[in-house]
């Protein structure tokens, strides 16, 4: 069965943390865990809050092509959880209205002043290709530049 963007969204609702991979100045890859904050009404865009001073911001400014990977836990019956790899292009968002649209209270752990936290930024990753494997089926979804 081929998965759709809606199917991927349903899967991502159960996976909080994934890995964001960027390219460093020396050409090597840097990866770090990022939370999707439950913001997974997925039409090809993934949103992350971050600090403007973080190394990943410099890396994205230099090369906006990024990768995201997610892995779900195995099922109770032992079937592997789904593996999702997303190739996309990152852009940086510095807009308080957008922050408010995506904000959840749990983020105050990292950003105690909420959407007014100095240096707060969002990374928006628009997917170009999604690959998945659920232990039985594998597939790819090509995402149009302007949406699913």
PDB file of N, CA, C and O in Angstrom, residues 35-63:
ATOM      1  N   UNK A  35      12.369  18.543  17.918  1.00  0.00           N
ATOM      2  CA  UNK A  35      10.992  18.130  18.178  1.00  0.00           C
ATOM      3  C   UNK A  35      10.059  18.770  17.170  1.00  0.00           C
ATOM      4  O   UNK A  35      10.175  19.967  16.881  1.00  0.00           O
ATOM      5  N   UNK A  36       9.118  17.977  16.661  1.00  0.00           N
ATOM      6  CA  UNK A  36       8.104  18.544  15.766  1.00  0.00           C
ATOM      7  C   UNK A  36       6.966  19.180  16.559  1.00  0.00           C
ATOM      8  O   UNK A  36       6.036  19.726  15.972  1.00  0.00           O
ATOM      9  N   UNK A  37       7.025  19.104  17.882  1.00  0.00           N
ATOM     10  CA  UNK A  37       6.068  19.761  18.782  1.00  0.00           C
ATOM     11  C   UNK A  37       4.620  19.389  18.503  1.00  0.00           C
ATOM     12  O   UNK A  37       3.715  20.158  18.786  1.00  0.00           O
ATOM     13  N   UNK A  38       4.411  18.217  17.924  1.00  0.00           N
ATOM     14  CA  UNK A  38       3.048  17.798  17.615  1.00  0.00           C
ATOM     15  C   UNK A  38       2.449  18.561  16.453  1.00  0.00           C
ATOM     16  O   UNK A  38       1.274  18.408  16.140  1.00  0.00           O
ATOM     17  N   UNK A  39       3.250  19.380  15.771  1.00  0.00           N
ATOM     18  CA  UNK A  39       2.782  20.226  14.662  1.00  0.00           C
ATOM     19  C   UNK A  39       2.901  19.422  13.375  1.00  0.00           C
ATOM     20  O   UNK A  39       3.809  19.622  12.579  1.00  0.00           O
ATOM     21  N   UNK A  40       1.955  18.510  13.159  1.00  0.00           N
ATOM     22  CA  UNK A  40       2.104  17.559  12.061  1.00  0.00           C
ATOM     23  C   UNK A  40       0.877  17.457  11.166  1.00  0.00           C
ATOM     24  O   UNK A  40       0.639  16.426  10.577  1.00  0.00           O
ATOM     25  N   UNK A  41       0.120  18.525  11.045  1.00  0.00           N
ATOM     26  CA  UNK A  41      -0.920  18.536  10.012  1.00  0.00           C
ATOM     27  C   UNK A  41      -0.159  18.706   8.711  1.00  0.00           C
ATOM     28  O   UNK A  41       0.013  19.797   8.197  1.00  0.00           O
ATOM     29  N   UNK A  42       0.305  17.599   8.190  1.00  0.00           N
ATOM     30  CA  UNK A  42       1.401  17.591   7.241  1.00  0.00           C
ATOM     31  C   UNK A  42       0.961  17.761   5.799  1.00  0.00           C
ATOM     32  O   UNK A  42       0.245  16.939   5.253  1.00  0.00           O
ATOM     33  N   UNK A  43       1.435  18.853   5.202  1.00  0.00           N
ATOM     34  CA  UNK A  43       1.232  19.081   3.780  1.00  0.00           C
ATOM     35  C   UNK A  43       2.589  19.269   3.100  1.00  0.00           C
ATOM     36  O   UNK A  43       2.675  19.862   2.040  1.00  0.00           O
ATOM     37  N   UNK A  44       3.626  18.778   3.744  1.00  0.00           N
ATOM     38  CA  UNK A  44       4.963  18.872   3.187  1.00  0.00           C
ATOM     39  C   UNK A  44       5.868  19.823   3.938  1.00  0.00           C
ATOM     40  O   UNK A  44       7.055  19.922   3.634  1.00  0.00           O
ATOM     41  N   UNK A  45       5.336  20.552   4.929  1.00  0.00           N
ATOM     42  CA  UNK A  45       6.146  21.489   5.697  1.00  0.00           C
ATOM     43  C   UNK A  45       6.307  21.010   7.132  1.00  0.00           C
ATOM     44  O   UNK A  45       5.352  20.547   7.744  1.00  0.00           O
ATOM     45  N   UNK A  46       7.525  21.135   7.644  1.00  0.00           N
ATOM     46  CA  UNK A  46       7.832  20.811   9.027  1.00  0.00           C
ATOM     47  C   UNK A  46       8.384  22.078   9.668  1.00  0.00           C
ATOM     48  O   UNK A  46       9.165  22.798   9.057  1.00  0.00           O
ATOM     49  N   UNK A  47       7.957  22.340  10.904  1.00  0.00           N
ATOM     50  CA  UNK A  47       8.326  23.564  11.610  1.00  0.00           C
ATOM     51  C   UNK A  47       9.075  23.224  12.888  1.00  0.00           C
ATOM     52  O   UNK A  47       8.651  22.352  13.639  1.00  0.00           O
ATOM     53  N   UNK A  48      10.178  23.958  13.134  1.00  0.00           N
ATOM     54  CA  UNK A  48      10.960  23.780  14.348  1.00  0.00           C
ATOM     55  C   UNK A  48      11.282  25.159  14.943  1.00  0.00           C
ATOM     56  O   UNK A  48      11.665  26.071  14.204  1.00  0.00           O
ATOM     57  N   UNK A  49      11.178  25.278  16.256  1.00  0.00           N
ATOM     58  CA  UNK A  49      11.648  26.469  16.947  1.00  0.00           C
ATOM     59  C   UNK A  49      13.125  26.289  17.264  1.00  0.00           C
ATOM     60  O   UNK A  49      13.573  25.168  17.544  1.00  0.00           O
ATOM     61  N   UNK A  50      13.878  27.393  17.235  1.00  0.00           N
ATOM     62  CA  UNK A  50      15.293  27.310  17.567  1.00  0.00           C
ATOM     63  C   UNK A  50      15.822  28.684  17.973  1.00  0.00           C
ATOM     64  O   UNK A  50      15.132  29.693  17.836  1.00  0.00           O
ATOM     65  N   UNK A  51      17.042  28.683  18.439  1.00  0.00           N
ATOM     66  CA  UNK A  51      17.745  29.905  18.817  1.00  0.00           C
ATOM     67  C   UNK A  51      18.519  30.410  17.595  1.00  0.00           C
ATOM     68  O   UNK A  51      19.230  29.647  16.936  1.00  0.00           O
ATOM     69  N   UNK A  52      18.393  31.690  17.319  1.00  0.00           N
ATOM     70  CA  UNK A  52      19.050  32.282  16.151  1.00  0.00           C
ATOM     71  C   UNK A  52      20.569  32.142  16.187  1.00  0.00           C
ATOM     72  O   UNK A  52      21.224  32.211  15.146  1.00  0.00           O
ATOM     73  N   UNK A  53      21.145  31.935  17.370  1.00  0.00           N
ATOM     74  CA  UNK A  53      22.599  31.835  17.510  1.00  0.00           C
ATOM     75  C   UNK A  53      23.121  30.409  17.320  1.00  0.00           C
ATOM     76  O   UNK A  53      24.327  30.184  17.401  1.00  0.00           O
ATOM     77  N   UNK A  54      22.242  29.457  17.060  1.00  0.00           N
ATOM     78  CA  UNK A  54      22.699  28.069  16.954  1.00  0.00           C
ATOM     79  C   UNK A  54      23.441  27.823  15.635  1.00  0.00           C
ATOM     80  O   UNK A  54      23.196  28.483  14.627  1.00  0.00           O
ATOM     81  N   UNK A  55      24.358  26.882  15.685  1.00  0.00           N
ATOM     82  CA  UNK A  55      25.179  26.541  14.514  1.00  0.00           C
ATOM     83  C   UNK A  55      24.324  26.128  13.319  1.00  0.00           C
ATOM     84  O   UNK A  55      24.647  26.425  12.174  1.00  0.00           O
ATOM     85  N   UNK A  56      23.197  25.483  13.578  1.00  0.00           N
ATOM     86  CA  UNK A  56      22.363  25.016  12.468  1.00  0.00           C
ATOM     87  C   UNK A  56      21.849  26.171  11.618  1.00  0.00           C
ATOM     88  O   UNK A  56      21.637  26.018  10.426  1.00  0.00           O
ATOM     89  N   UNK A  57      21.673  27.345  12.221  1.00  0.00           N
ATOM     90  CA  UNK A  57      21.201  28.511  11.473  1.00  0.00           C
ATOM     91  C   UNK A  57      22.251  28.935  10.451  1.00  0.00           C
ATOM     92  O   UNK A  57      21.949  29.161   9.281  1.00  0.00           O
ATOM     93  N   UNK A  58      23.503  29.004  10.875  1.00  0.00           N
ATOM     94  CA  UNK A  58      24.601  29.342   9.962  1.00  0.00           C
ATOM     95  C   UNK A  58      24.689  28.321   8.837  1.00  0.00           C
ATOM     96  O   UNK A  58      24.878  28.677   7.674  1.00  0.00           O
ATOM     97  N   UNK A  59      24.539  27.049   9.182  1.00  0.00           N
ATOM     98  CA  UNK A  59      24.619  25.984   8.174  1.00  0.00           C
ATOM     99  C   UNK A  59      23.474  26.085   7.175  1.00  0.00           C
ATOM    100  O   UNK A  59      23.688  25.929   5.967  1.00  0.00           O
ATOM    101  N   UNK A  60      22.267  26.377   7.644  1.00  0.00           N
ATOM    102  CA  UNK A  60      21.115  26.517   6.740  1.00  0.00           C
ATOM    103  C   UNK A  60      21.282  27.740   5.846  1.00  0.00           C
ATOM    104  O   UNK A  60      20.935  27.703   4.656  1.00  0.00           O
ATOM    105  N   UNK A  61      21.813  28.828   6.400  1.00  0.00           N
ATOM    106  CA  UNK A  61      22.032  30.029   5.587  1.00  0.00           C
ATOM    107  C   UNK A  61      23.038  29.757   4.467  1.00  0.00           C
ATOM    108  O   UNK A  61      22.922  30.292   3.366  1.00  0.00           O
ATOM    109  N   UNK A  62      23.987  28.885   4.743  1.00  0.00           N
ATOM    110  CA  UNK A  62      25.007  28.543   3.755  1.00  0.00           C
ATOM    111  C   UNK A  62      24.485  27.536   2.723  1.00  0.00           C
ATOM    112  O   UNK A  62      24.811  27.632   1.534  1.00  0.00           O
ATOM    113  N   UNK A  63      23.686  26.572   3.171  1.00  0.00           N
ATOM    114  CA  UNK A  63      23.118  25.555   2.279  1.00  0.00           C
ATOM    115  C   UNK A  63      21.763  25.126   2.848  1.00  0.00           C
ATOM    116  O   UNK A  63      21.706  24.381   3.833  1.00  0.00           O
TER     117      UNK A  63
END
